[in-house]
Coordinates of C-alpha atoms in Angstrom, one line a residue:
Chain O
M11 CA 0.0 0.0 0.0
S12 CA 2.5 2.6 1.1
K13 CA 4.8 1.5 -1.7
T14 CA 2.2 2.1 -4.4
R15 CA 1.5 5.4 -2.8
R16 CA 5.1 6.4 -2.9
L17 CA 5.3 5.3 -6.5
S18 CA 2.2 7.2 -7.6
S19 CA 3.4 10.4 -5.8
A20 CA 6.7 10.1 -7.5
F21 CA 4.7 9.9 -10.7
L22 CA 3.0 13.2 -9.8
G23 CA 6.4 14.9 -9.5
L24 CA 7.6 13.6 -12.8
P25 CA 6.6 16.6 -15.0
Y26 CA 8.4 19.0 -12.7
I27 CA 11.5 16.7 -12.5
F28 CA 11.8 16.9 -16.2
W29 CA 11.2 20.6 -16.1
A30 CA 13.8 21.2 -13.5
A31 CA 16.3 19.0 -15.2
A32 CA 15.8 20.6 -18.6
F33 CA 15.6 24.2 -17.5
I34 CA 17.5 24.4 -14.2
V35 CA 20.0 21.6 -13.8
I36 CA 21.3 21.3 -17.3
P37 CA 21.6 25.1 -17.9
L38 CA 23.5 25.4 -14.5
I39 CA 25.9 22.6 -15.6
M40 CA 26.4 24.5 -18.8
V41 CA 27.2 27.7 -16.9
V42 CA 29.7 25.9 -14.7
W43 CA 31.2 24.2 -17.9
Y44 CA 31.5 27.5 -19.8
G45 CA 32.7 29.3 -16.7
L46 CA 35.6 26.9 -16.1
T47 CA 36.8 26.6 -19.7
D48 CA 38.3 28.9 -22.3
E49 CA 37.1 29.3 -25.9
N50 CA 39.0 26.2 -26.9
G51 CA 37.4 24.1 -24.2
A52 CA 40.5 23.8 -22.0
F53 CA 40.1 24.1 -18.2
T54 CA 40.9 27.6 -16.8
F55 CA 40.1 29.5 -13.7
A56 CA 40.7 32.8 -15.6
N57 CA 37.0 33.6 -16.1
V58 CA 36.2 33.4 -12.4
A59 CA 39.4 35.2 -11.5
A60 CA 38.4 38.0 -13.9
I61 CA 36.2 39.3 -11.1
A62 CA 39.4 41.0 -9.8
D63 CA 39.5 43.2 -13.0
P64 CA 38.8 46.7 -11.7
A65 CA 35.8 47.2 -14.0
H66 CA 34.3 43.9 -12.8
S67 CA 35.0 44.3 -9.1
K68 CA 33.7 47.9 -9.2
A69 CA 30.5 46.7 -10.8
L70 CA 30.2 43.9 -8.2
L71 CA 30.8 46.3 -5.3
M72 CA 28.2 48.7 -6.8
A73 CA 25.7 45.9 -7.1
L74 CA 26.3 44.8 -3.5
L75 CA 26.0 48.3 -2.2
L76 CA 22.8 49.2 -4.1
S77 CA 21.1 45.8 -3.5
F78 CA 22.1 46.1 0.2
L79 CA 20.5 49.5 0.5
A80 CA 17.4 48.4 -1.4
T81 CA 17.1 45.4 1.0
V82 CA 17.4 47.7 4.0
V83 CA 14.7 50.1 2.6
C84 CA 12.4 47.2 1.8
F85 CA 12.8 45.8 5.3
L86 CA 12.1 49.1 6.9
L87 CA 9.0 49.6 4.8
A88 CA 7.8 46.0 5.0
Y89 CA 8.1 45.2 8.7
P90 CA 5.9 48.0 10.1
L91 CA 3.4 47.4 7.3
C92 CA 3.2 43.7 8.1
M93 CA 2.7 44.4 11.8
F94 CA -0.1 46.7 10.8
L95 CA -1.6 44.2 8.5
V96 CA -1.5 41.5 11.2
E97 CA -3.2 43.8 13.7
L98 CA -6.1 44.5 11.3
Q99 CA -9.2 42.4 11.3
K100 CA -9.3 39.6 8.7
G101 CA -11.2 40.8 5.6
S102 CA -9.8 44.3 5.5
D103 CA -6.2 43.0 5.5
S104 CA -6.8 40.9 2.4
F105 CA -7.8 44.1 0.6
L106 CA -4.5 45.6 1.6
T107 CA -2.6 42.5 0.6
M108 CA -4.4 42.7 -2.8
L109 CA -3.2 46.2 -3.2
L110 CA 0.3 44.9 -2.7
I111 CA 0.0 42.0 -5.1
V112 CA -1.9 43.6 -7.9
P113 CA 1.1 45.5 -9.2
M114 CA 2.9 42.3 -9.4
W115 CA 0.5 41.1 -12.1
M116 CA 1.7 43.9 -14.3
N117 CA 4.7 43.3 -16.4
F118 CA 7.9 44.0 -14.6
L119 CA 9.4 45.9 -17.6
L120 CA 6.4 48.1 -18.0
R121 CA 6.4 49.0 -14.3
T122 CA 10.0 50.0 -14.6
Y123 CA 9.4 52.0 -17.8
A124 CA 6.6 53.8 -15.9
W125 CA 9.2 54.9 -13.3
Q126 CA 11.2 56.5 -16.1
S127 CA 8.3 58.7 -17.0
I128 CA 7.7 59.6 -13.3
L129 CA 11.4 60.4 -12.6
E130 CA 12.5 62.1 -15.8
K131 CA 13.4 65.7 -16.2
T132 CA 10.2 66.2 -18.1
G133 CA 8.4 63.6 -16.0
I134 CA 5.4 63.8 -13.7
I135 CA 7.2 64.8 -10.5
N136 CA 9.4 67.5 -12.1
T137 CA 6.5 68.9 -14.1
A138 CA 4.5 69.3 -10.9
L139 CA 7.5 70.8 -9.0
T140 CA 8.1 73.3 -11.8
A141 CA 4.4 74.2 -11.9
L142 CA 4.5 74.9 -8.2
G143 CA 7.5 77.1 -8.6
F144 CA 10.2 74.8 -7.3
A145 CA 13.4 73.8 -9.0
P146 CA 13.3 70.5 -10.8
L147 CA 15.1 67.6 -9.1
R148 CA 17.7 65.4 -10.8
M149 CA 16.3 61.9 -10.1
I150 CA 16.5 59.7 -13.2
N151 CA 19.9 58.1 -14.0
T152 CA 21.2 58.2 -10.4
N153 CA 21.9 55.5 -7.9
G154 CA 18.8 56.6 -6.0
A155 CA 16.6 55.9 -9.0
I156 CA 18.0 52.3 -9.2
I157 CA 17.4 51.7 -5.5
L158 CA 13.9 53.0 -5.9
G159 CA 13.3 50.7 -8.9
M160 CA 14.6 47.7 -6.9
V161 CA 12.5 48.6 -3.8
Y162 CA 9.4 49.1 -5.9
N163 CA 9.8 45.9 -7.8
F164 CA 10.9 43.6 -5.0
L165 CA 9.0 45.0 -2.0
P166 CA 6.2 42.3 -2.2
F167 CA 8.9 39.6 -1.8
M168 CA 9.8 41.1 1.5
V169 CA 6.3 41.7 2.7
L170 CA 4.8 38.3 2.1
P171 CA 7.2 36.1 4.1
I172 CA 7.3 38.6 7.0
Y173 CA 3.5 38.8 7.0
N174 CA 3.2 35.0 7.0
A175 CA 5.7 34.7 9.9
L176 CA 4.0 37.4 12.0
E177 CA 0.6 35.9 11.3
K178 CA 1.7 32.5 12.5
I179 CA 2.8 33.8 15.9
D180 CA 0.4 32.5 18.6
K181 CA -1.4 35.4 20.3
N182 CA -1.1 33.5 23.5
V183 CA 2.7 33.8 23.4
I184 CA 2.4 37.6 23.3
N185 CA -0.2 37.6 26.0
A186 CA 2.0 35.5 28.1
A187 CA 4.9 37.9 27.7
R188 CA 2.6 40.8 28.7
D189 CA 1.3 38.9 31.7
L190 CA 4.8 38.3 32.8
G191 CA 5.4 42.0 32.8
A192 CA 7.1 42.7 29.5
D193 CA 6.2 46.1 28.1
G194 CA 5.5 46.6 24.4
R195 CA 9.2 47.2 23.5
I196 CA 10.5 44.1 25.3
T197 CA 7.7 42.0 23.9
F198 CA 8.7 43.0 20.4
L199 CA 12.4 42.6 20.9
R200 CA 12.3 39.4 22.9
V201 CA 9.3 37.6 21.5
I202 CA 7.8 39.0 18.3
F203 CA 10.9 39.8 16.4
P204 CA 12.8 36.6 17.1
L205 CA 9.7 34.6 16.1
S206 CA 9.4 36.5 12.8
L207 CA 13.1 36.1 12.0
P208 CA 12.7 33.2 9.5
G209 CA 10.3 35.4 7.6
V210 CA 12.7 38.3 7.7
I211 CA 15.6 36.1 6.4
S212 CA 13.6 34.6 3.6
G213 CA 12.4 38.1 2.7
V214 CA 15.9 39.5 2.7
T215 CA 17.1 36.6 0.5
M216 CA 14.2 37.1 -1.9
V217 CA 14.9 40.8 -2.3
F218 CA 18.7 40.8 -2.1
I219 CA 19.3 38.2 -4.7
P220 CA 17.2 39.6 -7.5
A221 CA 18.4 43.1 -6.7
L222 CA 22.0 41.9 -6.7
T223 CA 21.7 40.3 -10.1
T224 CA 19.4 42.7 -11.9
F225 CA 20.5 44.4 -15.1
V226 CA 17.1 45.7 -16.3
V227 CA 16.5 48.1 -13.4
S228 CA 20.0 49.5 -13.7
S229 CA 19.9 50.0 -17.4
L230 CA 16.4 51.5 -17.5
L231 CA 16.7 53.8 -14.5
G232 CA 20.4 54.3 -14.5
G233 CA 20.7 55.6 -18.1
G234 CA 23.5 53.1 -18.9
K235 CA 25.8 55.2 -16.7
I236 CA 25.9 52.8 -13.7
L237 CA 27.3 49.4 -14.4
L238 CA 26.2 46.6 -12.1
I239 CA 27.6 43.1 -12.2
G240 CA 24.4 42.0 -13.9
N241 CA 24.9 44.4 -16.7
V242 CA 28.5 43.2 -17.2
I243 CA 27.3 39.6 -17.4
E244 CA 24.5 40.4 -19.7
Q245 CA 26.8 42.3 -22.0
E246 CA 29.4 39.6 -22.0
F247 CA 26.7 37.3 -23.5
M248 CA 24.9 39.8 -25.7
V249 CA 27.5 42.2 -26.9
A250 CA 30.9 40.5 -26.5
Y251 CA 29.7 37.0 -27.1
D252 CA 32.1 35.8 -24.5
W253 CA 30.1 33.1 -22.9
N254 CA 33.1 31.8 -21.0
L255 CA 33.7 35.1 -19.2
G256 CA 30.0 35.7 -18.7
S257 CA 29.6 32.3 -17.1
G258 CA 32.7 32.7 -15.0
L259 CA 31.4 36.0 -13.6
S260 CA 28.0 34.3 -13.1
L261 CA 29.7 31.7 -10.9
V262 CA 31.0 34.5 -8.7
L263 CA 27.5 35.7 -8.3
L264 CA 26.4 32.1 -7.6
I265 CA 28.7 32.1 -4.6
F266 CA 26.8 35.0 -3.1
I267 CA 23.5 33.3 -3.8
I268 CA 24.7 30.1 -2.2
I269 CA 25.9 32.0 0.9
N270 CA 22.4 33.6 1.2
V271 CA 20.6 30.3 0.8
V272 CA 22.8 28.6 3.3
I273 CA 22.2 31.3 5.9
S274 CA 18.5 31.1 5.5
A275 CA 18.6 27.3 5.6
V276 CA 20.7 27.3 8.8
T277 CA 18.4 29.7 10.5
E278 CA 15.3 27.8 9.5
K279 CA 16.8 24.6 10.9
G280 CA 17.7 26.4 14.1
E281 CA 14.1 27.6 14.4
E282 CA 12.8 24.1 13.8
A283 CA 15.2 22.6 16.4
K284 CA 14.0 25.2 18.9
A285 CA 10.4 24.4 18.2
Chain A
M3 CA 22.5 49.9 -37.5
K4 CA 19.4 51.8 -36.8
K5 CA 16.3 50.6 -35.4
K6 CA 13.0 52.2 -35.5
T7 CA 11.6 50.5 -32.5
V8 CA 10.1 52.6 -29.8
F9 CA 10.4 49.9 -27.2
S10 CA 12.2 46.6 -27.8
I11 CA 9.3 45.0 -26.0
C12 CA 7.0 45.9 -29.0
L13 CA 9.2 43.8 -31.3
P14 CA 7.9 40.3 -30.4
L15 CA 4.4 41.7 -30.6
L16 CA 5.1 43.1 -34.0
A17 CA 6.6 39.9 -35.2
A18 CA 3.8 37.9 -33.7
G19 CA 1.2 40.2 -35.2
L20 CA 2.8 40.0 -38.6
T21 CA 3.0 36.2 -38.5
A22 CA -0.6 36.0 -37.4
Y23 CA -1.5 38.4 -40.2
L24 CA 0.3 36.3 -42.7
A25 CA -1.0 33.1 -41.3
A26 CA -4.6 34.1 -40.9
G27 CA -4.5 35.7 -44.3
C28 CA -7.0 38.5 -44.9
G29 CA -8.1 40.1 -48.1
K30 CA -7.9 38.8 -51.6
S31 CA -4.2 38.5 -52.0
S32 CA -3.9 36.1 -49.1
R33 CA -6.7 34.0 -50.4
E34 CA -4.8 33.5 -53.5
R35 CA -1.8 32.6 -51.4
E36 CA -3.7 29.9 -49.7
D37 CA -4.2 28.3 -53.0
A38 CA -0.4 28.0 -53.5
P39 CA 1.0 25.0 -51.8
D40 CA 2.7 26.0 -48.5
N41 CA 5.6 23.8 -47.9
D42 CA 9.2 24.4 -47.0
S43 CA 10.5 24.5 -50.6
N44 CA 8.1 27.3 -51.3
R45 CA 9.1 29.5 -48.4
L46 CA 11.5 32.3 -48.0
Y47 CA 12.9 33.0 -44.5
V48 CA 13.7 36.7 -44.1
Y49 CA 15.4 38.2 -41.0
N50 CA 15.4 42.0 -40.9
W51 CA 15.5 45.0 -38.6
G52 CA 12.2 45.8 -36.8
E53 CA 10.1 48.3 -38.7
Y54 CA 12.4 48.3 -41.6
I55 CA 10.1 47.6 -44.4
D56 CA 6.6 48.6 -45.6
P57 CA 4.6 45.6 -44.5
E58 CA 2.6 45.9 -47.7
V59 CA 5.7 45.1 -49.7
I60 CA 5.9 41.6 -48.2
G61 CA 2.3 40.9 -49.4
L62 CA 3.1 42.3 -52.9
F63 CA 6.2 40.1 -53.1
E64 CA 4.2 37.0 -52.2
E65 CA 1.5 37.8 -54.6
E66 CA 3.8 38.4 -57.5
T67 CA 6.2 35.4 -56.9
G68 CA 4.0 32.9 -55.1
Y69 CA 6.6 32.4 -52.3
K70 CA 5.5 32.4 -48.7
V71 CA 7.6 34.8 -46.7
V72 CA 8.4 33.9 -43.1
Y73 CA 9.5 37.2 -41.7
D74 CA 11.4 37.7 -38.4
V75 CA 12.9 40.9 -37.0
F76 CA 15.9 41.7 -34.8
E77 CA 16.8 44.8 -32.8
T78 CA 20.6 44.9 -33.1
N79 CA 23.3 43.2 -35.2
E80 CA 24.5 41.6 -32.0
I81 CA 21.2 39.9 -31.4
M82 CA 20.9 38.7 -35.0
Y83 CA 24.5 37.3 -35.2
P84 CA 24.5 34.5 -32.7
K85 CA 21.1 33.3 -33.9
V86 CA 22.3 33.0 -37.5
A87 CA 25.8 31.7 -36.6
A88 CA 24.1 28.9 -34.5
D89 CA 22.1 27.7 -37.5
P90 CA 23.0 29.5 -40.7
S91 CA 20.4 27.6 -42.7
Q92 CA 17.4 28.8 -40.8
Y93 CA 17.3 32.1 -42.7
D94 CA 17.8 32.9 -46.4
V95 CA 18.0 36.6 -46.5
L96 CA 19.3 39.0 -43.9
C97 CA 19.9 42.7 -43.6
P98 CA 22.9 43.3 -41.4
S99 CA 25.1 46.4 -41.2
D100 CA 28.4 46.9 -42.8
Y101 CA 30.9 45.7 -40.1
M102 CA 28.7 42.7 -39.4
I103 CA 28.6 41.8 -43.0
A104 CA 32.4 41.8 -43.1
K105 CA 32.5 39.7 -40.0
M106 CA 30.0 37.2 -41.3
A107 CA 31.6 37.0 -44.7
G108 CA 35.0 36.4 -43.0
E109 CA 33.5 33.5 -41.1
G110 CA 32.1 32.0 -44.2
L111 CA 28.5 32.5 -43.3
L112 CA 27.5 34.3 -46.4
A113 CA 27.0 33.2 -50.0
E114 CA 28.7 34.9 -52.9
L115 CA 25.9 36.6 -54.8
D116 CA 25.0 35.9 -58.4
M117 CA 24.4 39.5 -59.5
D118 CA 23.0 38.4 -62.8
A119 CA 20.1 36.9 -60.9
M120 CA 19.3 40.4 -59.6
P121 CA 19.2 42.7 -62.6
E122 CA 17.3 45.4 -60.7
A123 CA 20.1 45.7 -58.2
K124 CA 22.7 46.2 -61.0
T125 CA 20.6 49.0 -62.7
N126 CA 19.2 50.8 -59.7
I127 CA 21.8 50.9 -56.9
G128 CA 23.9 54.0 -57.4
E129 CA 27.6 53.7 -58.3
Q130 CA 28.7 55.6 -55.2
F131 CA 26.9 53.2 -52.9
W132 CA 28.6 50.2 -54.4
R133 CA 31.9 52.0 -53.8
M134 CA 30.9 52.9 -50.2
S135 CA 30.1 49.2 -49.7
E136 CA 33.6 48.2 -50.8
D137 CA 34.8 49.4 -47.3
F138 CA 33.2 46.3 -45.8
D139 CA 32.6 44.1 -48.8
P140 CA 35.5 44.4 -51.2
G141 CA 34.5 43.6 -54.7
N142 CA 30.8 43.8 -53.8
L143 CA 30.7 40.0 -53.5
Y144 CA 28.2 39.4 -50.7
S145 CA 25.9 42.3 -50.3
V146 CA 23.4 44.6 -52.0
P147 CA 22.9 48.0 -50.2
Y148 CA 19.4 48.6 -48.8
T149 CA 19.6 51.7 -46.7
W150 CA 22.4 54.0 -45.6
G151 CA 22.9 57.0 -43.4
T152 CA 25.2 59.0 -41.2
V153 CA 25.7 59.4 -37.4
G154 CA 25.5 63.0 -36.3
I155 CA 24.2 65.4 -33.6
L156 CA 20.6 66.1 -33.1
Y157 CA 19.9 69.3 -31.1
D158 CA 17.0 71.4 -30.0
S159 CA 17.7 74.7 -31.8
E160 CA 15.3 76.6 -29.5
R161 CA 17.2 75.7 -26.4
V162 CA 20.7 75.6 -27.9
D163 CA 21.6 79.1 -28.9
E164 CA 24.5 78.2 -31.2
E165 CA 24.8 76.4 -34.5
I166 CA 26.4 73.1 -33.8
T167 CA 29.1 72.1 -36.3
S168 CA 31.5 70.0 -34.2
W169 CA 31.7 67.0 -31.9
D170 CA 33.3 69.4 -29.4
V171 CA 29.9 70.5 -28.2
L172 CA 29.5 67.2 -26.5
W173 CA 32.3 68.1 -24.1
D174 CA 30.9 71.6 -23.3
E175 CA 30.1 71.9 -19.6
K176 CA 27.2 74.2 -20.2
Y177 CA 25.3 71.2 -21.5
N178 CA 25.7 69.2 -18.3
D179 CA 23.0 66.6 -18.0
E180 CA 21.7 67.5 -21.5
I181 CA 23.7 65.1 -23.6
L182 CA 22.6 61.7 -24.9
M183 CA 25.2 59.3 -26.2
Q184 CA 24.8 56.1 -28.1
D185 CA 25.0 53.0 -25.9
S186 CA 27.0 50.8 -28.3
V187 CA 30.7 50.2 -28.4
R188 CA 31.7 51.3 -31.9
D189 CA 29.2 54.3 -32.0
L190 CA 30.5 55.7 -28.7
F191 CA 34.2 55.4 -29.7
A192 CA 33.5 56.8 -33.2
V193 CA 32.5 60.1 -31.7
A194 CA 35.7 60.5 -29.6
L195 CA 38.0 59.1 -32.3
K196 CA 36.6 61.5 -34.9
K197 CA 36.9 64.4 -32.5
L198 CA 40.6 63.5 -32.0
G199 CA 41.0 63.3 -35.8
Y200 CA 41.6 59.5 -35.8
S201 CA 40.1 56.9 -37.9
L202 CA 37.0 55.2 -36.4
N203 CA 38.5 51.9 -37.5
T204 CA 41.7 52.4 -35.5
T205 CA 43.2 49.5 -33.6
D206 CA 46.1 51.6 -32.3
L207 CA 46.1 51.2 -28.5
N208 CA 47.3 54.7 -27.8
E209 CA 44.6 56.3 -29.9
L210 CA 42.0 54.1 -28.3
E211 CA 43.3 54.9 -24.8
E212 CA 43.1 58.6 -25.6
A213 CA 39.6 58.2 -26.8
K214 CA 38.7 56.3 -23.7
N215 CA 40.0 59.0 -21.4
L216 CA 38.1 61.6 -23.4
L217 CA 34.9 59.6 -23.0
I218 CA 35.5 59.1 -19.2
E219 CA 36.1 62.9 -18.9
Q220 CA 32.8 63.4 -20.7
K221 CA 30.7 61.0 -18.6
P222 CA 29.6 63.4 -15.9
L223 CA 28.0 65.6 -18.5
V224 CA 26.2 62.7 -20.2
Q225 CA 22.5 62.3 -19.2
A226 CA 22.3 58.8 -20.4
Y227 CA 23.8 56.2 -22.8
V228 CA 20.8 54.9 -24.8
V229 CA 20.0 53.5 -28.2
D230 CA 16.3 53.7 -29.3
E231 CA 15.4 56.2 -26.6
V232 CA 17.5 59.0 -28.1
R233 CA 14.7 59.8 -30.5
D234 CA 11.9 59.7 -27.9
K235 CA 13.8 61.7 -25.4
M236 CA 14.7 64.3 -27.9
I237 CA 11.1 64.7 -29.1
A238 CA 10.0 65.0 -25.5
G239 CA 12.6 67.7 -24.7
E240 CA 14.2 65.5 -22.1
S241 CA 17.6 66.5 -23.4
K242 CA 19.1 69.2 -25.6
I243 CA 21.7 67.3 -27.6
G244 CA 21.9 63.7 -28.7
V245 CA 24.0 61.5 -31.0
I246 CA 21.7 59.8 -33.4
Y247 CA 21.4 58.1 -36.8
S248 CA 20.3 60.3 -39.6
G249 CA 17.2 58.2 -40.3
E250 CA 16.0 58.6 -36.8
A251 CA 16.8 62.3 -36.9
E252 CA 14.5 62.8 -39.9
Y253 CA 11.7 61.1 -38.0
T254 CA 12.2 63.3 -34.9
R255 CA 12.1 66.4 -37.0
E256 CA 8.6 65.5 -38.1
E257 CA 7.5 65.2 -34.5
N258 CA 9.3 68.2 -33.1
E259 CA 10.2 71.0 -35.5
S260 CA 12.8 72.7 -33.3
L261 CA 15.2 69.8 -33.7
S262 CA 18.1 70.1 -36.1
Y263 CA 20.6 67.5 -37.3
C264 CA 24.2 68.2 -38.1
I265 CA 27.0 66.1 -39.6
P266 CA 30.0 67.3 -37.5
K267 CA 32.9 68.9 -39.5
E268 CA 35.4 66.4 -38.1
G269 CA 33.6 63.7 -40.1
T270 CA 31.6 60.7 -38.9
N271 CA 30.5 57.2 -39.6
V272 CA 28.5 56.4 -42.7
W273 CA 26.6 53.2 -42.3
V274 CA 25.1 50.8 -44.8
D275 CA 22.6 48.1 -44.2
A276 CA 22.6 45.6 -47.0
W277 CA 20.9 42.4 -48.1
V278 CA 22.9 39.3 -47.9
V279 CA 22.1 35.6 -48.5
T280 CA 23.3 32.9 -46.1
K281 CA 25.7 30.4 -47.4
D282 CA 23.5 27.5 -46.2
S283 CA 20.3 29.0 -47.5
R284 CA 17.9 26.4 -48.8
H285 CA 16.0 28.9 -51.0
K286 CA 18.7 30.8 -52.9
K287 CA 16.5 31.4 -55.9
A288 CA 13.8 32.9 -53.7
A289 CA 16.4 35.0 -51.9
Y290 CA 17.6 36.5 -55.1
D291 CA 14.1 37.2 -56.2
W292 CA 13.5 39.0 -52.9
I293 CA 16.6 41.2 -53.2
N294 CA 15.8 41.9 -56.8
F295 CA 12.2 42.9 -55.8
M296 CA 13.5 45.2 -53.0
C297 CA 15.7 47.0 -55.6
R298 CA 12.8 47.7 -57.9
P299 CA 12.3 51.6 -57.9
D300 CA 8.6 51.5 -57.1
I301 CA 9.2 49.0 -54.2
A302 CA 12.3 50.9 -53.0
L303 CA 10.2 54.1 -53.0
M304 CA 7.4 52.4 -51.0
N305 CA 9.9 51.3 -48.4
F306 CA 11.6 54.7 -48.3
E307 CA 8.3 56.4 -47.7
Y308 CA 7.5 54.0 -44.9
I309 CA 10.8 53.8 -43.0
Y310 CA 12.3 57.2 -44.1
Y311 CA 15.9 56.1 -44.2
S312 CA 18.2 57.2 -47.1
T313 CA 18.0 54.8 -50.0
P314 CA 20.9 54.0 -52.3
N315 CA 18.3 53.3 -55.1
I316 CA 18.8 55.9 -57.9
G317 CA 15.7 54.6 -59.6
A318 CA 13.6 55.4 -56.6
M319 CA 15.3 58.8 -56.1
E320 CA 14.2 59.7 -59.6
L321 CA 10.6 59.1 -58.6
M322 CA 11.0 61.6 -55.6
D323 CA 10.1 65.2 -55.6
E324 CA 12.6 68.0 -55.5
E325 CA 11.8 68.8 -51.8
T326 CA 12.6 65.3 -50.6
L327 CA 15.8 65.2 -52.6
S328 CA 17.0 68.5 -51.3
N329 CA 16.7 67.3 -47.7
E330 CA 20.3 67.4 -46.4
V331 CA 19.6 65.0 -43.6
L332 CA 18.5 62.2 -45.9
F333 CA 20.6 63.0 -48.9
P334 CA 23.8 64.8 -47.7
D335 CA 26.5 65.7 -50.2
V336 CA 28.7 62.7 -49.4
G337 CA 31.8 64.4 -51.0
K338 CA 31.7 67.2 -48.5
Y339 CA 32.4 65.2 -45.3
D340 CA 35.0 62.8 -44.1
L341 CA 32.7 59.7 -44.0
E342 CA 34.0 56.4 -42.9
A343 CA 32.1 53.1 -42.8
Y344 CA 32.9 50.7 -40.0
R345 CA 35.2 47.8 -40.9
Y346 CA 35.2 44.6 -39.0
L347 CA 38.3 44.7 -36.9
G348 CA 38.7 41.1 -35.9
T349 CA 38.1 39.4 -32.6
D350 CA 41.1 40.8 -30.7
A351 CA 40.4 44.4 -31.6
E352 CA 36.7 43.8 -30.8
R353 CA 37.7 42.6 -27.4
L354 CA 40.0 45.6 -26.9
Y355 CA 37.2 48.1 -27.8
Y356 CA 34.8 46.2 -25.6
N357 CA 37.2 46.2 -22.6
L358 CA 37.9 49.9 -22.9
W359 CA 34.1 50.4 -23.1
K360 CA 33.6 48.6 -19.9
E361 CA 36.1 50.9 -18.3
I362 CA 34.1 53.9 -19.4
K363 CA 30.8 52.4 -18.3
S364 CA 32.1 51.5 -14.8
A365 CA 34.1 54.7 -14.3

């Protein structure tokens, strides 16, 4: 009985296993293969070591800096919002959650293009400012514009896991803390926040990684003036046709992704162990 | 080397729409087409720039010849090349730019053309354009010119109170945050190299370093490095000065009358987009018929009026009115300027240009 059940459930997973093999595992193997060989197919570490090239390391540091700042801003916006959402009665919070999710149904590129026309010199904000007699602001094609684009596009990925974590916290735990004399601040610091940490970490991962690797946001809102590591890799493939170097630099990024995934896996395990 | 796409995201839609239109077939002509057997031997696979042909022309060609055209579009030479290189038999006719033609011919991807199979090309393409093409296609073996143009400066004459004649203006601090540069390796370097008085095909490391330093020095003044968006941003008044292709310039002037185009006195790039046939094409006869058809004066005129890029077709020019022909943006006096076509410089030089470009972009 249990054997047939296991067999049939393996059967259910089959379509996805094929999917994952064809579109995730094989491409990843190809990236590793290209990244560790030169154009003649001989093994080399040069494509990965090329991250030390000033142009590349600068682009990587820039990407780390901007995606770090975007993640911090996302967290600062998302956490209070989630606490607010959890406090609300059921019913009205689903409306707010909808407001957060609906923009995600629109195409990512279109949303980013829309920011162009908001931030431009002749854009909505500056037209309004000038009409009111203020000096126009220089917003588009700056680091700030890129961070804004990252925050806007990736904020829902921070909100949803934090919201889930906060919602799962047993109200009795909070009441118990209060009964035992903890004030609001202590309850938050010692009870609520630690319990929501897995959500925070998965939110941070889900914002930081796409922000770190983006090339669309930086090229649309940065005017091509700010080179992130994602742009370098994209251009190695699309402009220079250097798949080896492009893959090698991707492997460097992969290291950051793995570090992130390991951190969130470890914390989750820790939480489970505690529970 | 141009691209009339407003947003690259529209391209797949356009391609899909066109395919759907051809597949669904509407109107009388396509009903006739349905009668013709549609099998691979009857098809012609065309790969062209987006919005680079009057769509009616494709229908006319199918009607007259009975071929079924499968039409795909690309946005840049760099996007087209890997697709074709990966499987050179999937397309029959392409329309790459000069340097890309040289590169593809050098790699043996292109077929030597049988000019006798295309009498309209021989008669209608002007002598000076065959000569211009020799820069990238010596002996005119592989390509038949389709469009051409220059790279120059577009400026808003109402907000720029001087007549622009030189590349120097792009380094003038009073235009801080008002300058748009091209976001492609060769086009960016061409500006600096010409300003310095060097060839835009140079492979001399010192000259290129000098150009690189000049471009890094310019970067703080640049509002953005863009490609398609130059035309939209100039029309909207987002910026006062932009480096642009002449064909785009002509279009922007229709939308915003205060825009002027100038070919800088130091000289510039002249580009040619030309029809080529892939070496592994399975439909060479149809490919020749296509190129021949495109060179017919009436068809060349239809395309000219639709895409508004300079045509090398003398037969079509004879059908134009005086006013169009006197338009200096579209038909400049080529003898007056130092015009250079891009040559393919080889992989090492390409890599060098690209690495220096990265230094500019990450500066």
